CSV table of C-alpha atoms in Angstrom, one decimal:
chain,number,residue,atom,x,y,z
A,1200,UNK,CA,-1.4,-9.3,-94.7
A,1201,UNK,CA,-0.6,-11.1,-91.0
A,1202,UNK,CA,-3.4,-9.6,-88.7
A,1203,UNK,CA,-3.9,-10.3,-84.5
A,1204,UNK,CA,-7.1,-10.4,-83.6
A,1205,UNK,CA,-7.7,-9.2,-79.6
A,1206,UNK,CA,-11.2,-9.3,-78.4
A,1207,UNK,CA,-12.9,-8.1,-77.0
A,1208,UNK,CA,-12.4,-4.6,-77.3
A,1209,UNK,CA,-13.0,-3.0,-74.3
A,1210,UNK,CA,-13.9,-4.7,-70.9
A,1211,UNK,CA,-15.4,-3.7,-68.4
A,1212,UNK,CA,-15.7,-5.4,-64.9
A,1213,UNK,CA,-16.1,-6.0,-61.0
A,1214,UNK,CA,-12.8,-6.1,-58.8
A,1215,UNK,CA,-12.0,-10.2,-57.8
A,1216,UNK,CA,-14.1,-11.2,-60.8
A,1217,UNK,CA,-12.2,-13.3,-63.4
A,1218,UNK,CA,-11.7,-12.6,-66.8
A,1219,UNK,CA,-9.9,-13.5,-70.2
A,1220,UNK,CA,-8.6,-12.0,-73.7
A,1221,UNK,CA,-7.8,-13.8,-76.8
A,1222,UNK,CA,-5.4,-13.0,-79.7
A,1223,UNK,CA,-6.1,-15.1,-82.4
A,1224,UNK,CA,-4.7,-15.3,-86.1
A,1225,UNK,CA,-4.4,-17.3,-89.3
A,1226,UNK,CA,-0.7,-17.3,-89.0
A,1227,UNK,CA,2.5,-18.8,-87.1
A,1228,UNK,CA,4.1,-16.9,-84.7
A,1229,UNK,CA,7.0,-17.8,-83.5
A,1230,UNK,CA,6.6,-16.4,-80.3
A,1231,UNK,CA,4.2,-14.1,-78.9
A,1232,UNK,CA,4.0,-11.7,-76.7
A,1233,UNK,CA,1.9,-9.4,-73.9
A,1234,UNK,CA,2.0,-5.7,-73.1
A,1235,UNK,CA,0.2,-3.7,-70.9
A,1236,UNK,CA,-0.2,-0.1,-72.0
A,1237,UNK,CA,-1.0,2.9,-69.7
A,1238,UNK,CA,-1.9,6.1,-70.6
A,1239,UNK,CA,0.5,8.9,-72.1
A,1240,UNK,CA,3.1,5.7,-71.8
A,1241,UNK,CA,5.2,3.3,-74.2
A,1242,UNK,CA,3.9,-0.6,-73.8
A,1243,UNK,CA,5.2,-2.5,-71.0
A,1244,UNK,CA,6.3,-6.4,-71.6
A,1245,UNK,CA,4.6,-8.9,-69.5
A,1246,UNK,CA,5.6,-12.0,-71.1
A,1247,UNK,CA,7.1,-14.0,-74.0
A,1248,UNK,CA,5.6,-17.3,-75.2
A,1249,UNK,CA,7.6,-19.0,-77.5
A,1250,UNK,CA,6.3,-23.5,-78.1
A,1251,UNK,CA,3.5,-24.3,-78.8
A,1252,UNK,CA,0.9,-24.9,-75.9
A,1253,UNK,CA,2.9,-23.3,-73.7
A,1254,UNK,CA,1.8,-21.4,-70.3
A,1255,UNK,CA,3.2,-19.3,-68.3
A,1256,UNK,CA,2.1,-17.6,-65.3
A,1257,UNK,CA,2.5,-14.5,-63.9
A,1258,UNK,CA,1.2,-13.5,-60.3
A,1259,UNK,CA,-2.4,-13.2,-61.3
A,1260,UNK,CA,-2.2,-13.6,-65.0
A,1261,UNK,CA,-1.7,-16.7,-66.6
A,1262,UNK,CA,-0.4,-16.8,-70.2
A,1263,UNK,CA,-0.8,-19.5,-72.8
A,1264,UNK,CA,0.1,-19.6,-76.6
A,1265,UNK,CA,-1.8,-22.1,-79.2
A,1266,UNK,CA,-0.6,-25.6,-79.9
A,1267,UNK,CA,-0.5,-24.1,-82.9
A,1268,UNK,CA,1.1,-20.5,-82.7
A,1269,UNK,CA,-1.9,-19.4,-84.2
A,1270,UNK,CA,-3.5,-17.7,-80.4
A,1271,UNK,CA,-2.8,-16.8,-77.4
A,1272,UNK,CA,-5.2,-15.9,-74.8
A,1273,UNK,CA,-4.6,-13.7,-70.7
A,1274,UNK,CA,-6.9,-14.5,-67.7
A,1275,UNK,CA,-6.8,-13.1,-65.1
A,1276,UNK,CA,-7.6,-14.1,-61.6
A,1277,UNK,CA,-9.6,-12.2,-59.1
A,1278,UNK,CA,-8.8,-8.5,-61.0
A,1279,UNK,CA,-7.8,-6.0,-59.6
A,1280,UNK,CA,-7.9,-1.5,-60.0
A,1281,UNK,CA,-4.5,-1.6,-60.7
A,1282,UNK,CA,-4.9,-4.5,-63.6
A,1283,UNK,CA,-6.8,-1.4,-65.5
A,1284,UNK,CA,-4.8,-0.7,-68.7
A,1285,UNK,CA,-4.8,-1.4,-72.7
A,1286,UNK,CA,-3.5,-5.1,-72.6
A,1287,UNK,CA,-1.9,-5.9,-76.0
A,1288,UNK,CA,-0.6,-8.8,-77.9
A,1289,UNK,CA,2.5,-8.7,-80.7
A,1290,UNK,CA,4.2,-11.6,-82.5
A,1291,UNK,CA,6.9,-12.4,-85.0
A,1292,UNK,CA,5.7,-14.0,-87.6
A,1293,UNK,CA,7.2,-17.1,-88.7
A,1294,UNK,CA,7.6,-15.9,-91.4
A,1295,UNK,CA,9.3,-12.4,-90.5
A,1296,UNK,CA,10.4,-12.4,-86.7
A,1297,UNK,CA,11.6,-8.8,-87.1
A,1298,UNK,CA,8.6,-7.0,-88.1
A,1299,UNK,CA,6.9,-7.6,-85.3
A,1300,UNK,CA,2.7,-7.2,-85.6
A,1301,UNK,CA,0.5,-5.7,-82.5
A,1302,UNK,CA,-3.4,-7.1,-82.0
A,1303,UNK,CA,-5.2,-3.6,-81.6
A,1304,UNK,CA,-5.5,-3.8,-78.0
A,1305,UNK,CA,-8.0,-4.5,-75.2
A,1306,UNK,CA,-8.8,-2.1,-73.0
A,1307,UNK,CA,-9.5,-3.1,-69.4
A,1308,UNK,CA,-11.5,-1.5,-66.8
A,1309,UNK,CA,-11.6,-3.2,-63.4
A,1310,UNK,CA,-14.1,-0.6,-60.8
A,1311,UNK,CA,-13.8,-1.4,-57.3
B,594,UNK,CA,18.9,4.3,-66.5
B,595,UNK,CA,18.2,6.5,-69.8
B,596,UNK,CA,17.0,3.4,-71.8
B,597,UNK,CA,15.1,4.5,-75.1
B,598,UNK,CA,14.8,8.6,-75.1
B,599,UNK,CA,12.2,10.0,-77.3
B,600,UNK,CA,12.1,13.8,-78.7
B,601,UNK,CA,10.1,16.0,-78.6
B,602,UNK,CA,7.1,14.8,-76.1
B,603,UNK,CA,4.7,16.8,-78.3
B,604,UNK,CA,4.7,18.6,-81.6
B,605,UNK,CA,2.2,20.4,-83.8
B,606,UNK,CA,2.8,20.8,-87.2
B,607,UNK,CA,1.5,22.4,-90.7
B,608,UNK,CA,0.3,20.5,-93.5
B,609,UNK,CA,3.5,19.7,-95.7
B,610,UNK,CA,5.8,20.6,-93.1
B,611,UNK,CA,8.8,18.5,-91.9
B,612,UNK,CA,10.5,17.3,-88.7
B,613,UNK,CA,12.8,15.0,-87.5
B,614,UNK,CA,11.5,12.4,-84.7
B,615,UNK,CA,14.9,12.0,-82.6
B,616,UNK,CA,15.1,8.1,-80.5
B,617,UNK,CA,18.4,7.5,-78.9
B,618,UNK,CA,19.0,4.1,-76.7
B,619,UNK,CA,22.1,3.1,-74.1
B,620,UNK,CA,21.6,-0.2,-74.2
B,621,UNK,CA,23.9,-1.6,-77.0
B,622,UNK,CA,20.9,-3.1,-78.7
B,623,UNK,CA,21.3,-4.0,-81.9
B,624,UNK,CA,17.4,-4.0,-83.3
B,625,UNK,CA,15.1,-0.7,-82.7
B,626,UNK,CA,11.7,-0.4,-84.6
B,627,UNK,CA,9.4,2.6,-85.3
B,628,UNK,CA,5.7,2.7,-84.1
B,629,UNK,CA,3.1,4.3,-84.1
B,630,UNK,CA,-0.5,4.2,-82.0
B,631,UNK,CA,-3.2,5.9,-83.2
B,632,UNK,CA,-6.3,6.8,-80.4
B,633,UNK,CA,-7.6,3.4,-78.9
B,634,UNK,CA,-5.7,1.2,-81.3
B,635,UNK,CA,-2.4,-1.2,-81.0
B,636,UNK,CA,1.0,0.0,-82.3
B,637,UNK,CA,2.2,-0.9,-86.2
B,638,UNK,CA,4.9,-1.2,-87.6
B,639,UNK,CA,6.6,1.8,-89.6
B,640,UNK,CA,10.3,0.9,-89.5
B,641,UNK,CA,12.7,-1.1,-87.6
B,642,UNK,CA,16.4,-1.5,-88.1
B,643,UNK,CA,18.4,-5.1,-87.3
B,644,UNK,CA,22.0,-2.8,-87.1
B,645,UNK,CA,23.9,0.1,-88.0
B,646,UNK,CA,23.6,0.7,-91.6
B,647,UNK,CA,20.3,-1.7,-92.1
B,648,UNK,CA,16.3,-1.0,-92.4
B,649,UNK,CA,13.6,-2.1,-93.9
B,650,UNK,CA,9.5,-0.9,-93.9
B,651,UNK,CA,7.4,-2.2,-91.7
B,652,UNK,CA,3.3,-2.6,-92.4
B,653,UNK,CA,2.6,1.3,-92.5
B,654,UNK,CA,6.7,2.7,-94.3
B,655,UNK,CA,4.7,5.7,-96.6
B,656,UNK,CA,5.5,9.4,-95.6
B,657,UNK,CA,8.4,8.2,-93.3
B,658,UNK,CA,12.1,7.9,-93.3
B,659,UNK,CA,14.5,6.7,-91.1
B,660,UNK,CA,18.5,6.0,-91.6
B,661,UNK,CA,20.5,4.1,-88.8
B,662,UNK,CA,24.3,6.0,-88.5
B,663,UNK,CA,25.0,4.7,-85.6
B,664,UNK,CA,24.2,1.5,-82.6
B,665,UNK,CA,22.1,4.6,-80.6
B,666,UNK,CA,20.3,6.5,-82.6
B,667,UNK,CA,17.2,5.9,-85.0
B,668,UNK,CA,15.9,8.9,-86.6
B,669,UNK,CA,12.2,9.1,-88.2
B,670,UNK,CA,11.8,11.6,-90.6
B,671,UNK,CA,8.7,13.1,-91.4
B,672,UNK,CA,9.2,15.3,-95.0
B,673,UNK,CA,5.4,16.6,-96.4
B,674,UNK,CA,3.7,16.1,-93.0
B,675,UNK,CA,-0.2,15.4,-93.6
B,676,UNK,CA,-3.4,14.9,-91.0
B,677,UNK,CA,-3.3,11.6,-91.6
B,678,UNK,CA,0.4,11.3,-89.4
B,679,UNK,CA,-1.6,12.3,-86.1
B,680,UNK,CA,-0.3,9.9,-83.6
B,681,UNK,CA,1.7,8.8,-81.4
B,682,UNK,CA,5.0,7.6,-82.0
B,683,UNK,CA,7.4,5.2,-79.9
B,684,UNK,CA,10.7,4.1,-80.7
B,685,UNK,CA,11.6,0.7,-79.1
B,686,UNK,CA,15.1,-1.3,-79.0
B,687,UNK,CA,16.0,-4.5,-78.4
B,688,UNK,CA,18.6,-7.2,-78.4
B,689,UNK,CA,17.3,-9.5,-81.1
B,690,UNK,CA,14.2,-10.4,-82.7
B,691,UNK,CA,13.6,-13.2,-81.4
B,692,UNK,CA,12.0,-15.4,-78.8
B,693,UNK,CA,11.9,-15.0,-74.9
B,694,UNK,CA,15.0,-12.8,-75.5
B,695,UNK,CA,13.1,-10.4,-77.4
B,696,UNK,CA,12.5,-7.8,-74.8
B,697,UNK,CA,11.4,-4.5,-76.6
B,698,UNK,CA,12.2,-0.9,-74.7
B,699,UNK,CA,9.7,1.5,-75.5
B,700,UNK,CA,10.4,5.7,-74.5
B,701,UNK,CA,7.6,7.8,-74.0
B,702,UNK,CA,6.7,8.5,-77.2
B,703,UNK,CA,5.8,11.7,-79.1
B,704,UNK,CA,3.0,13.5,-79.5
B,705,UNK,CA,2.4,14.8,-82.9
B,706,UNK,CA,-0.9,17.0,-84.4
B,707,UNK,CA,-1.0,18.0,-88.2
B,708,UNK,CA,-2.9,21.0,-88.0
């Protein structure tokens, strides 16, 4: 069974602090995505990374895909209350790209 | 701009009842997916389809059936509802499964309780 493990599960930090969320697997993924989900809504795509070692930036968010395409990280600089939400990583395993696998999520809370 | 539309938004079923969760998209996407999300967890793939007439099992297909007679519609059928199927169900669609073009658009979800 191919798994995507996210850590930490929960994170509560003060506004202005930095944080990193991790997404790890023993399998190789053809691409990996990060989503944010608000309560009562479906996930919304933040970024897709495809190439091993790739780094993408979205304002204060920095996403990195591991060299071996087995892991990814999301770093948020100077967190704001608007960053609060459930962050999910998801990927299409190299063996079956259509079967998207989601991690269990990191619930982030930013205190004003 | 409708995107992905799911109905109903909420439903309560008794054990053993059947129902169909409807999903339709107006973006002419070939790929469609059904996921379930248990409280505080990520999404698990139930079934997916790469085009009209083609469906395949995901991680957790037991207790569910799907059909894809048109590009737009991808209904999910529960034949004999069980308490373990209490969850929030999300439908999604995308143009492709691969790489940076795999942008999945999600519906707002159907919250199902089986009592």
